[in-house]
Amino acid sequence: MCGIVGYVGKARCVEVLMEGLRNLEYRGYDSAGLALQLGGRIETIKRPGRLDNLAEALEERNGHLSAAHTGVGHTRWATHGRPSEANAHPQLGNGGSVAVVHNGIIENFAELKEELKERGVTFSSETDTEVIAHLLAQRVEAGEPLREALASALRRLRGSFAVAAVSAKEPGKVVAARKQSPLVVGQGAGENYLASAVQALLKQTRRFLVVENGEIVELTGSSVGIFTLDGESVERESFEVEWEAEAIELGGYEDYMLKEIHDQPSALRNTLSGRVDSGGAVDLPEVDLAGVERIAVVGCGTAYHAGLLGKEAIERLARIPVEVAVSSEYRYAHLVGDEKTLVVAISQSGETTDTLAAIEAARAFGGRILAVTNTQGSLITREADAVLLTKAGPEIGVAATKTFLAQIAALYLLALGLARAKGATPEEELRELGRDLRRAPEKVEETLGLLEGRVEEAASLFEEARCALFLGRGSSYPVALEGALKLKEISYLPAEGYPAGEMKHGPIALVDEHSPVVAVLGQGLTREKSLSNVEETVARGASVISVARENDSAARRMSRVVLPVPEAPGILDPFVSSVPLQLLAYRVAKGRALDVDKPRNLAKSVTVE
Ligand code: F6R
């Protein structure tokens, strides 16, 4: 949460920082600001609200700031202090001799603030960040070079942070550091950059360096130095990211979410490519599948829902017991496991604090860690023993869509690989499933085609709704949970995902004509059992929307609207059934004139506990 950027080099500092913030706005959009070195001074410009407000303020300055060569920028998800100009970053120390941007939380800020106040420092914000700015300024005023001053200030801090700072005394230089929160350095020619995530800088460079916990970076236009807190220089290999700059363009779509829903066939193609051959044989050289006797899957939100689908597939095919837990619970649970336990940590961003903490907790019992992530070079890739990369490309919309489907694909590959290593399912059956899985991109494409123009009618049933119920059984249950999450996070309508058979034990009391029921029917026995459960809601006045095969006459009879999915092998059910629910949430939110890419109170990358 919160995005930071830094730049040193040429007279396009404002342009690079604003472009970086635009690409990091998914991390928080409560306020935004820049600090720029100009004529031996630091100029700041900040605005509450969206980045557009800052862009307008910059325009009003008539290019006055465009001569800057060095600066830092920030987009905020408020933790300490409400969204306001005073609480926006950059925060200044000592009347503006240094400026600091920060992502994370300083846990001991209250005691540091008291101490600084006693020494006569006046505070102008409610942020925890301002203590860093004052600590840094005091060291700089005492004559320490900026990098050493930052190291001294950091020694006083508890918590998680990525910080970047500039000083009026050291033109052409940005310093930065991280502990737990993410930070990468981008390398250019005669200019260098830093950011919370690589996508901030894809238009500038694809060559990056990671910064490890406890390291300090010093950037000038011609050099990048990485140091320990004690000032020792550290060697670091750079890496090249696979993502193209065009991947973060809207490409003619109205919103990123809609674009990303339509990107799903190619996200799946890329994730499956090279991992399952035309004969259906799965090859995952990145993961050691031997000797796994127990599995724990951890993740948050959408990643947790993908984990539930992974459990079903692994237990069915590999016959290995799987526990699935929400990371924030797992990290404090009384964990059972040993070195034969594989811990699968799922995180699109690779940055989620709770999931990283769950990994740390699993380390304590000797678990082997496999990260399933979409982000090369992210924190989770450095904490895990092995990485299974989903190759969905950058996801900008705050609501996860294409990365969900890519996570399911990765977990199904894992299930097939484990089943083979265990010899738990006949080889020919596994190959057939592998061949089926290869058809996921094509079937999702077909689903998108079938749904063209069909979702609006279903969305219209939500106009008077006060809540919604999403029902499913078997592998349709996690799909229902995900459908409910999508609806609530972007349309702000209360929605519950529930196992269809469990309705009569309580939630059926919610059913009336203002609570649409969305039934994810699936195939076979699951479908039959769900049909009867959903009939019970119809009898109580529910308007039902079914996700079902087009020729499913029982579904048609029972439903106000059927969102059709194509005939597909059973393993593909979660893929095809998720798409109508994503589009339904999208249409309901658009009908309420809401910003689907940046829903209120949320941020895409959750780097606080
Ligand atoms: C929902 C959503 C969140 C994330 C969750 C985990 O649309 O995006 O629920 O799935 O915050 O994020 P990652 O996968 O980055 O760990």
XYZ file of C-alpha atoms and ligand atoms in Angstrom:
625
model
C 0.000 0.000 0.000
C 1.230 3.430 -0.988
C 3.522 3.755 -3.951
C 6.856 5.522 -4.025
C 9.012 6.628 -6.945
C 12.348 8.362 -7.291
C 14.291 9.789 -10.188
C 17.703 11.333 -10.874
C 18.998 12.325 -14.292
C 17.574 14.717 -16.814
C 15.099 17.558 -16.989
C 12.151 15.177 -17.310
C 11.919 14.416 -13.642
C 8.287 15.533 -13.228
C 7.214 13.534 -16.273
C 8.928 10.319 -15.083
C 7.652 10.672 -11.508
C 4.075 11.336 -12.651
C 4.145 8.435 -15.106
C 5.463 6.211 -12.292
C 2.748 7.366 -9.892
C 0.088 6.827 -12.559
C 1.215 3.192 -12.774
C 1.326 2.839 -8.998
C -2.006 4.479 -8.269
C -3.501 0.993 -7.720
C -1.503 0.949 -4.463
C -3.498 3.791 -2.955
C -5.242 6.932 -4.099
C -5.954 9.009 -1.011
C -3.444 11.699 -2.009
C -0.346 12.220 -4.112
C 2.704 14.453 -4.054
C 6.181 15.241 -5.376
C 9.337 16.720 -3.860
C 11.757 18.183 -6.400
C 15.236 19.654 -6.098
C 15.248 23.094 -7.709
C 17.837 25.850 -7.388
C 19.322 24.540 -4.140
C 15.891 24.175 -2.545
C 13.259 21.494 -2.247
C 9.900 22.309 -3.791
C 6.928 20.155 -2.845
C 3.556 19.910 -4.445
C 0.818 17.690 -2.985
C -2.905 17.241 -3.315
C -5.487 15.114 -1.518
C -7.491 12.682 -3.671
C -6.649 11.149 -6.999
C -3.467 11.755 -8.964
C -5.450 13.878 -11.427
C -5.668 16.545 -8.721
C -1.887 16.647 -8.510
C -1.612 16.721 -12.304
C -3.959 19.745 -12.393
C -1.929 21.492 -9.698
C 1.236 20.906 -11.729
C -0.384 22.429 -14.789
C -1.280 25.514 -12.791
C 2.431 25.915 -12.009
C 2.957 26.462 -15.767
C 5.979 24.246 -16.150
C 7.797 26.070 -13.341
C 8.841 22.695 -11.887
C 9.824 21.091 -15.172
C 13.489 22.098 -14.836
C 13.951 19.609 -11.979
C 16.414 16.728 -12.509
C 15.927 14.999 -9.174
C 12.917 14.138 -7.073
C 10.670 11.673 -5.285
C 6.932 11.035 -5.481
C 4.201 9.267 -3.555
C 0.665 7.973 -3.906
C -1.007 7.276 -0.570
C -3.260 4.707 1.069
C -3.882 6.369 4.410
C -2.804 4.577 7.581
C -1.910 7.333 10.073
C -3.966 10.460 9.563
C -6.942 11.027 7.296
C -6.446 11.829 3.601
C -5.550 15.542 3.459
C -2.910 17.808 1.990
C -1.062 18.037 5.310
C -0.929 14.264 5.618
C 0.040 13.709 1.984
C 3.645 12.783 1.280
C 6.372 13.943 0.791
C 6.792 14.893 4.431
C 9.393 17.537 5.212
C 11.994 17.656 7.935
C 13.322 20.818 9.508
C 11.305 23.288 7.473
C 12.072 21.612 4.187
C 15.780 20.753 4.169
C 14.878 17.106 3.465
C 11.780 15.443 1.998
C 10.708 11.850 2.595
C 8.201 9.498 0.963
C 7.268 6.293 2.755
C 5.332 3.086 2.251
C 4.662 1.017 5.388
C 4.075 1.661 9.065
C 6.441 2.968 11.725
C 5.260 1.111 14.811
C 7.153 3.217 17.360
C 6.260 6.559 15.779
C 4.289 7.784 18.814
C 7.259 7.521 21.185
C 9.631 9.012 18.583
C 7.205 11.884 18.047
C 7.098 12.615 21.788
C 10.883 12.566 21.964
C 11.214 14.914 18.978
C 8.575 17.279 20.389
C 10.479 17.451 23.658
C 13.491 18.516 21.624
C 11.464 21.372 20.161
C 10.391 19.892 16.821
C 7.014 21.099 15.527
C 4.889 18.609 13.614
C 2.636 19.617 10.775
C 0.920 16.293 10.003
C -0.599 13.283 11.747
C 1.537 10.831 9.779
C 4.056 8.363 11.144
C 6.272 9.335 8.201
C 6.964 12.822 9.528
C 9.118 11.375 12.323
C 11.448 9.884 9.697
C 11.717 13.276 7.988
C 12.665 15.024 11.254
C 15.100 12.329 12.366
C 16.770 12.505 8.959
C 16.857 16.316 8.920
C 18.500 16.440 12.346
C 21.303 14.151 11.173
C 21.777 16.101 7.975
C 21.868 19.381 9.911
C 24.465 17.811 12.196
C 26.659 17.363 9.122
C 26.154 13.708 8.226
C 26.063 12.886 4.505
C 22.541 12.003 3.382
C 23.115 8.250 3.058
C 24.676 7.964 6.505
C 21.988 10.196 7.956
C 19.334 7.870 6.550
C 21.099 4.842 8.064
C 21.154 6.602 11.460
C 17.469 7.505 11.207
C 16.487 3.981 10.199
C 18.202 2.481 13.233
C 15.598 4.254 15.365
C 12.596 2.826 13.521
C 10.499 -0.261 14.223
C 8.010 -1.503 11.644
C 7.962 -1.920 7.921
C 9.053 0.613 5.384
C 10.298 1.539 1.992
C 11.496 5.138 2.127
C 13.083 7.503 -0.342
C 14.484 10.929 0.421
C 16.122 13.986 -1.088
C 18.117 16.715 0.639
C 18.623 20.333 -0.417
C 22.276 19.920 0.547
C 23.019 17.086 -1.903
C 21.709 17.956 -5.349
C 21.429 15.183 -7.930
C 20.999 12.452 -5.362
C 18.138 10.281 -4.068
C 18.604 7.831 -1.201
C 16.246 5.023 -0.302
C 15.964 1.951 1.895
C 13.614 -0.856 2.670
C 12.581 -3.254 5.387
C 9.709 -5.576 4.441
C 8.013 -3.125 2.084
C 9.047 -3.461 -1.562
C 11.534 -1.344 -3.506
C 13.238 -1.842 -6.865
C 15.832 0.191 -8.704
C 15.515 0.774 -12.454
C 18.617 1.427 -14.508
C 18.738 3.850 -17.434
C 21.349 5.699 -19.495
C 22.398 8.858 -17.651
C 19.337 8.489 -15.421
C 18.248 6.079 -12.699
C 14.951 5.351 -11.041
C 13.384 3.684 -8.068
C 9.868 2.514 -7.373
C 7.699 0.269 -5.242
C 7.086 -2.014 -8.219
C 8.550 -2.580 -11.665
C 5.371 -1.610 -13.510
C 5.930 2.004 -12.433
C 8.953 2.170 -14.683
C 8.228 -0.095 -17.638
C 8.106 2.866 -20.024
C 11.599 3.886 -18.860
C 13.472 0.606 -18.511
C 13.160 -3.158 -18.194
C 16.451 -3.573 -16.349
C 16.097 -3.716 -12.579
C 17.944 -4.398 -9.347
C 16.196 -5.686 -6.255
C 16.894 -4.053 -2.925
C 17.011 -6.480 -0.007
C 15.754 -5.945 3.537
C 17.986 -3.587 5.484
C 19.832 -2.170 2.488
C 20.297 1.457 1.479
C 20.410 2.679 -2.102
C 22.122 5.809 -3.338
C 21.115 7.004 -6.800
C 22.716 9.633 -8.973
C 22.204 10.098 -12.713
C 25.286 8.034 -13.471
C 25.490 5.564 -10.576
C 23.537 3.178 -8.392
C 25.132 2.163 -5.106
C 23.679 -0.421 -2.750
C 24.995 -0.487 0.825
C 24.406 -2.169 4.150
C 23.272 0.009 7.049
C 26.916 -0.019 8.148
C 27.983 1.484 4.849
C 29.530 -1.572 3.198
C 29.014 -1.693 -0.535
C 26.947 -4.625 -1.865
C 27.212 -6.194 -5.342
C 23.891 -6.957 -6.999
C 23.115 -8.562 -10.372
C 20.444 -6.822 -12.400
C 17.571 -8.698 -14.040
C 15.325 -7.995 -16.999
C 11.544 -8.134 -16.582
C 9.516 -9.964 -19.215
C 6.599 -7.520 -19.181
C 6.175 -5.138 -22.105
C 5.302 -1.473 -21.525
C 2.166 -1.921 -23.701
C 0.828 -4.409 -21.136
C -0.002 -1.504 -18.855
C -1.922 0.430 -21.531
C -5.725 0.385 -21.643
C -5.575 -0.675 -25.283
C -8.948 0.830 -26.202
C -10.867 -0.598 -23.208
C -12.860 1.630 -20.912
C -11.237 0.260 -17.756
C -8.361 -2.010 -16.788
C -10.758 -4.485 -15.213
C -12.621 -5.007 -18.481
C -9.349 -5.256 -20.379
C -7.986 -7.763 -17.908
C -11.126 -9.918 -18.106
C -10.595 -10.053 -21.874
C -6.863 -10.716 -21.404
C -7.677 -14.016 -19.697
C -7.221 -16.351 -22.665
C -3.706 -15.041 -23.219
C -2.935 -15.033 -19.463
C -3.858 -18.721 -19.403
C -1.970 -19.512 -22.606
C 1.203 -17.948 -21.194
C 0.834 -19.662 -17.819
C 0.321 -23.114 -19.371
C 2.841 -22.713 -22.175
C 5.879 -25.002 -21.875
C 4.400 -26.653 -18.779
C 1.922 -29.087 -20.324
C 2.668 -30.594 -23.730
C 0.249 -31.572 -26.485
C 0.104 -35.120 -25.098
C -1.005 -33.740 -21.714
C 2.271 -34.427 -19.838
C 3.039 -31.825 -17.180
C 6.577 -30.612 -16.599
C 7.329 -28.249 -13.711
C 11.109 -28.214 -13.397
C 10.930 -25.259 -11.016
C 9.284 -27.336 -8.251
C 10.632 -30.418 -6.433
C 7.553 -32.616 -6.158
C 9.160 -35.643 -4.515
C 8.443 -36.652 -0.929
C 5.529 -34.279 -0.267
C 3.230 -35.810 2.357
C 1.148 -32.864 3.389
C 0.319 -29.478 1.892
C -0.695 -26.152 3.378
C -1.949 -23.488 0.988
C -1.967 -19.879 2.189
C -3.239 -16.701 0.549
C -5.566 -13.752 1.018
C -8.775 -12.773 -0.750
C -8.834 -14.014 -4.307
C -5.608 -15.977 -3.821
C -7.286 -17.863 -0.967
C -10.184 -18.761 -3.264
C -7.740 -20.097 -5.861
C -6.168 -22.102 -3.019
C -9.521 -23.757 -2.263
C -9.697 -24.917 -5.868
C -6.109 -26.161 -5.628
C -7.010 -28.233 -2.564
C -9.891 -29.931 -4.323
C -7.697 -30.865 -7.320
C -4.656 -31.984 -5.287
C -6.675 -34.140 -2.905
C -8.648 -35.691 -5.739
C -5.697 -36.440 -8.015
C -2.644 -36.731 -5.780
C -4.375 -37.987 -2.619
C -2.244 -35.680 -0.463
C -4.028 -33.959 2.445
C -4.284 -30.216 1.889
C -5.145 -27.527 4.387
C -6.062 -24.079 3.019
C -5.790 -21.049 5.254
C -6.184 -17.303 5.056
C -2.631 -16.024 5.592
C -3.550 -13.613 8.390
C -4.972 -16.534 10.398
C -2.307 -19.051 9.478
C 0.521 -16.818 10.707
C -0.834 -16.956 14.287
C -2.258 -20.488 14.240
C -0.897 -23.527 16.094
C 0.717 -24.945 13.012
C 1.146 -28.631 12.348
C 3.770 -29.615 9.795
C 7.293 -30.846 9.191
C 9.904 -30.893 6.447
C 7.664 -33.118 4.314
C 5.061 -30.354 4.284
C 4.910 -28.229 1.166
C 3.604 -24.734 1.885
C 2.108 -23.169 -1.229
C 1.950 -19.404 -0.755
C -0.202 -17.695 -3.385
C 0.148 -13.971 -4.005
C -0.416 -12.077 -7.227
C 1.661 -9.117 -6.048
C 4.196 -11.169 -4.146
C 4.120 -8.445 -1.502
C 1.196 -9.209 0.790
C 2.510 -8.810 4.330
C 0.268 -11.488 5.842
C 1.298 -14.065 3.253
C 4.975 -13.272 3.776
C 4.433 -13.679 7.516
C 2.661 -17.008 6.937
C 5.780 -18.193 5.093
C 7.929 -17.161 8.014
C 5.645 -19.082 10.387
C 5.909 -22.204 8.205
C 9.702 -21.940 8.202
C 9.598 -22.528 11.939
C 8.437 -26.128 11.445
C 10.755 -26.741 8.486
C 8.161 -26.511 5.702
C 9.321 -26.192 2.088
C 7.914 -23.051 0.522
C 6.552 -22.791 -2.999
C 5.468 -19.303 -4.085
C 2.799 -18.947 -6.744
C 3.067 -15.341 -7.878
C 2.601 -13.112 -10.881
C 5.437 -10.745 -10.076
C 9.031 -11.463 -11.015
C 11.544 -10.215 -8.470
C 8.815 -9.607 -5.836
C 9.464 -10.146 -2.125
C 7.836 -13.581 -2.087
C 10.191 -14.862 -4.797
C 13.093 -14.161 -2.472
C 11.497 -15.748 0.590
C 10.429 -19.002 -1.100
C 12.441 -22.138 -1.945
C 10.793 -22.395 -5.349
C 8.637 -20.152 -7.514
C 5.840 -21.074 -9.887
C 5.248 -17.929 -11.888
C 1.776 -17.185 -13.220
C 2.303 -15.348 -16.462
C -0.787 -13.182 -16.585
C 1.118 -9.944 -17.239
C 0.694 -6.888 -15.029
C -2.742 -6.546 -13.430
C -3.694 -2.937 -12.775
C -7.378 -3.138 -11.817
C -7.625 -3.480 -8.055
C -10.073 -6.393 -8.372
C -8.128 -9.505 -9.358
C -9.452 -11.200 -12.511
C -6.889 -12.624 -14.906
C -4.491 -13.463 -12.100
C -7.226 -15.571 -10.433
C -7.614 -17.724 -13.518
C -3.840 -17.935 -13.934
C -3.514 -19.038 -10.283
C -6.066 -21.796 -10.817
C -4.133 -22.955 -13.900
C -0.854 -23.002 -11.934
C -2.447 -24.963 -9.087
C -3.998 -27.486 -11.457
C -0.579 -27.986 -13.069
C 0.794 -28.545 -9.592
C -1.976 -31.057 -8.808
C -1.224 -32.991 -12.007
C 2.520 -32.917 -11.291
C 2.051 -34.094 -7.706
C -0.370 -36.834 -8.770
C 2.209 -38.136 -11.207
C 5.040 -37.991 -8.663
C 2.845 -39.881 -6.175
C 1.484 -42.338 -8.732
C -1.924 -41.680 -7.225
C -3.915 -41.507 -10.473
C -3.343 -43.577 -13.625
C -0.976 -41.907 -16.064
C -3.488 -41.968 -18.959
C -6.120 -40.204 -16.855
C -3.621 -37.509 -15.870
C -2.632 -36.992 -19.487
C -6.247 -36.617 -20.508
C -6.728 -33.987 -17.796
C -3.536 -32.276 -18.967
C -4.915 -32.156 -22.517
C -8.200 -30.770 -21.157
C -6.362 -28.113 -19.196
C -4.612 -26.958 -22.364
C -8.050 -26.040 -23.691
C -8.684 -23.493 -20.912
C -7.703 -20.433 -23.040
C -9.961 -21.509 -25.903
C -12.918 -22.234 -23.584
C -12.560 -18.919 -21.757
C -12.506 -17.183 -25.127
C -15.691 -19.022 -26.094
C -17.306 -17.981 -22.791
C -16.503 -14.321 -23.445
C -18.146 -14.662 -26.862
C -21.280 -16.346 -25.458
C -21.714 -13.648 -22.821
C -21.564 -10.768 -25.265
C -24.670 -8.635 -24.541
C -26.061 -11.131 -21.988
C -24.726 -9.721 -18.743
C -26.660 -6.430 -18.794
C -29.971 -8.227 -18.253
C -28.589 -10.041 -15.208
C -27.087 -6.792 -13.882
C -30.489 -5.089 -14.133
C -31.806 -7.465 -11.442
C -29.430 -5.759 -9.005
C -30.915 -2.295 -9.407
C -33.148 -2.653 -6.340
C -31.018 -5.240 -4.571
C -29.956 -4.813 -0.958
C -27.725 -7.916 -0.896
C -26.866 -10.919 -3.044
C -26.181 -14.597 -2.466
C -23.716 -16.597 -4.556
C -24.195 -20.336 -4.298
C -22.176 -23.297 -5.503
C -21.072 -26.766 -4.497
C -17.819 -28.641 -5.057
C -15.483 -26.664 -7.287
C -18.313 -24.162 -7.930
C -18.236 -23.130 -4.264
C -14.861 -21.278 -4.399
C -16.065 -19.754 -7.677
C -19.176 -18.501 -5.837
C -17.006 -17.066 -3.049
C -14.903 -15.242 -5.611
C -18.009 -13.987 -7.425
C -19.342 -12.527 -4.160
C -15.985 -10.889 -3.403
C -15.870 -9.302 -6.872
C -19.381 -7.895 -6.468
C -18.855 -6.465 -3.000
C -15.457 -4.931 -3.642
C -16.403 -2.998 -6.757
C -20.163 -2.386 -6.353
C -20.251 -2.045 -2.515
C -23.293 -4.306 -2.397
C -23.256 -6.808 0.494
C -22.770 -10.268 -1.030
C -22.267 -13.693 0.516
C -20.723 -16.726 -1.114
C -22.150 -19.912 0.375
C -22.140 -23.661 -0.218
C -25.566 -24.196 -1.791
C -26.339 -27.122 0.531
C -25.669 -25.007 3.609
C -28.281 -22.341 2.806
C -31.025 -23.932 4.823
C -28.852 -23.728 7.945
C -29.186 -19.976 8.160
C -28.592 -17.751 5.125
C -31.882 -18.687 3.466
C -33.417 -16.232 5.934
C -31.877 -13.448 3.801
C -33.821 -14.454 0.730
C -36.559 -12.161 -0.571
C -37.318 -10.292 -3.779
C -34.511 -7.807 -3.051
C -31.774 -10.440 -2.697
C -30.810 -11.898 -6.063
C -29.367 -15.406 -5.926
C -26.509 -16.231 -8.273
C -26.248 -19.986 -8.753
C -23.037 -21.484 -10.137
C -24.336 -24.836 -11.252
C -21.346 -26.759 -12.624
C -21.864 -30.266 -13.981
C -22.907 -33.757 -12.869
C -23.961 -34.463 -9.307
C -22.946 -30.966 -8.148
C -25.383 -29.474 -10.660
C -28.267 -31.701 -9.646
C -27.825 -31.068 -5.934
C -27.397 -27.314 -6.478
C -30.560 -27.157 -8.582
C -32.668 -28.426 -5.688
C -30.996 -26.052 -3.239
C -31.611 -23.097 -5.526
C -35.253 -24.133 -6.104
C -35.740 -23.639 -2.367
C -34.730 -19.987 -2.763
C -37.068 -19.543 -5.759
C -39.913 -20.771 -3.565
C -39.072 -17.894 -1.225
C -39.191 -15.192 -3.856
C -35.551 -15.001 -4.992
C -34.657 -13.773 -8.474
C -32.158 -16.342 -9.691
C -29.307 -15.824 -12.116
C -27.703 -19.094 -13.114
C -24.309 -19.733 -14.559
C -25.095 -22.823 -16.615
C -24.771 -24.526 -19.980
C -26.906 -22.761 -22.571
C -29.045 -25.839 -23.189
C -29.651 -26.492 -19.485
C -33.453 -26.430 -19.504
C -33.764 -26.972 -15.733
C -31.570 -23.918 -15.138
C -33.629 -21.894 -17.622
C -36.890 -22.849 -15.961
C -35.707 -21.817 -12.543
C -33.830 -18.624 -13.446
C -34.726 -15.085 -14.436
C -31.490 -14.989 -16.439
C -29.016 -17.684 -17.485
C -25.433 -16.574 -18.017
C -24.290 -19.211 -20.472
C -21.008 -21.093 -20.401
C -19.876 -23.498 -23.109
C -19.684 -27.286 -22.913
C -16.246 -28.007 -21.426
C -14.425 -30.791 -19.606
C -15.091 -30.776 -15.831
C -11.582 -29.529 -14.960
C -12.379 -26.315 -16.844
C -15.578 -25.537 -14.938
C -14.006 -22.995 -12.530
C -12.404 -21.158 -15.455
C -15.542 -20.785 -17.532
C -17.854 -20.165 -14.558
C -15.704 -17.358 -13.140
C -15.904 -15.202 -16.247
C -19.679 -14.450 -16.093
C -19.347 -13.505 -12.422
C -16.497 -11.088 -13.151
C -18.534 -9.449 -15.897
C -21.645 -9.371 -13.724
C -19.790 -7.539 -10.933
C -18.317 -5.205 -13.528
C -21.730 -4.341 -15.042
C -23.430 -3.862 -11.647
C -20.650 -1.480 -10.565
C -20.749 0.426 -13.856
C -24.533 0.703 -13.503
C -23.875 2.460 -10.197
C -21.346 4.769 -11.892
C -18.491 3.486 -9.736
C -14.776 3.410 -10.492
C -14.196 -0.316 -10.997
C -10.420 -0.014 -11.212
C -10.023 1.878 -7.964
C -12.757 0.852 -5.546
C -12.968 2.843 -2.324
C -10.852 1.928 0.711
C -8.830 -0.689 -1.158
C -5.344 -0.972 -2.563
C -4.015 -3.681 -4.800
C -0.955 -4.424 -2.826
C -1.556 -4.939 0.892
C 1.703 -4.294 2.678
C 0.283 -3.711 6.150
C -0.917 -6.354 8.599
C -9.632 -9.161 -4.700
C -8.220 -8.935 -4.500
C -7.644 -9.213 -3.159
C -6.286 -9.903 -3.328
C -5.599 -10.048 -1.956
C -4.286 -10.791 -2.064
O -10.010 -8.833 -6.000
O -7.529 -8.521 -5.391
O -8.499 -9.963 -2.380
O -6.490 -11.141 -3.919
O -5.373 -8.778 -1.420
O -3.374 -10.115 -2.870
P -2.092 -10.840 -3.424
O -2.550 -11.925 -4.348
O -1.315 -9.786 -4.141
O -1.365 -11.414 -2.244
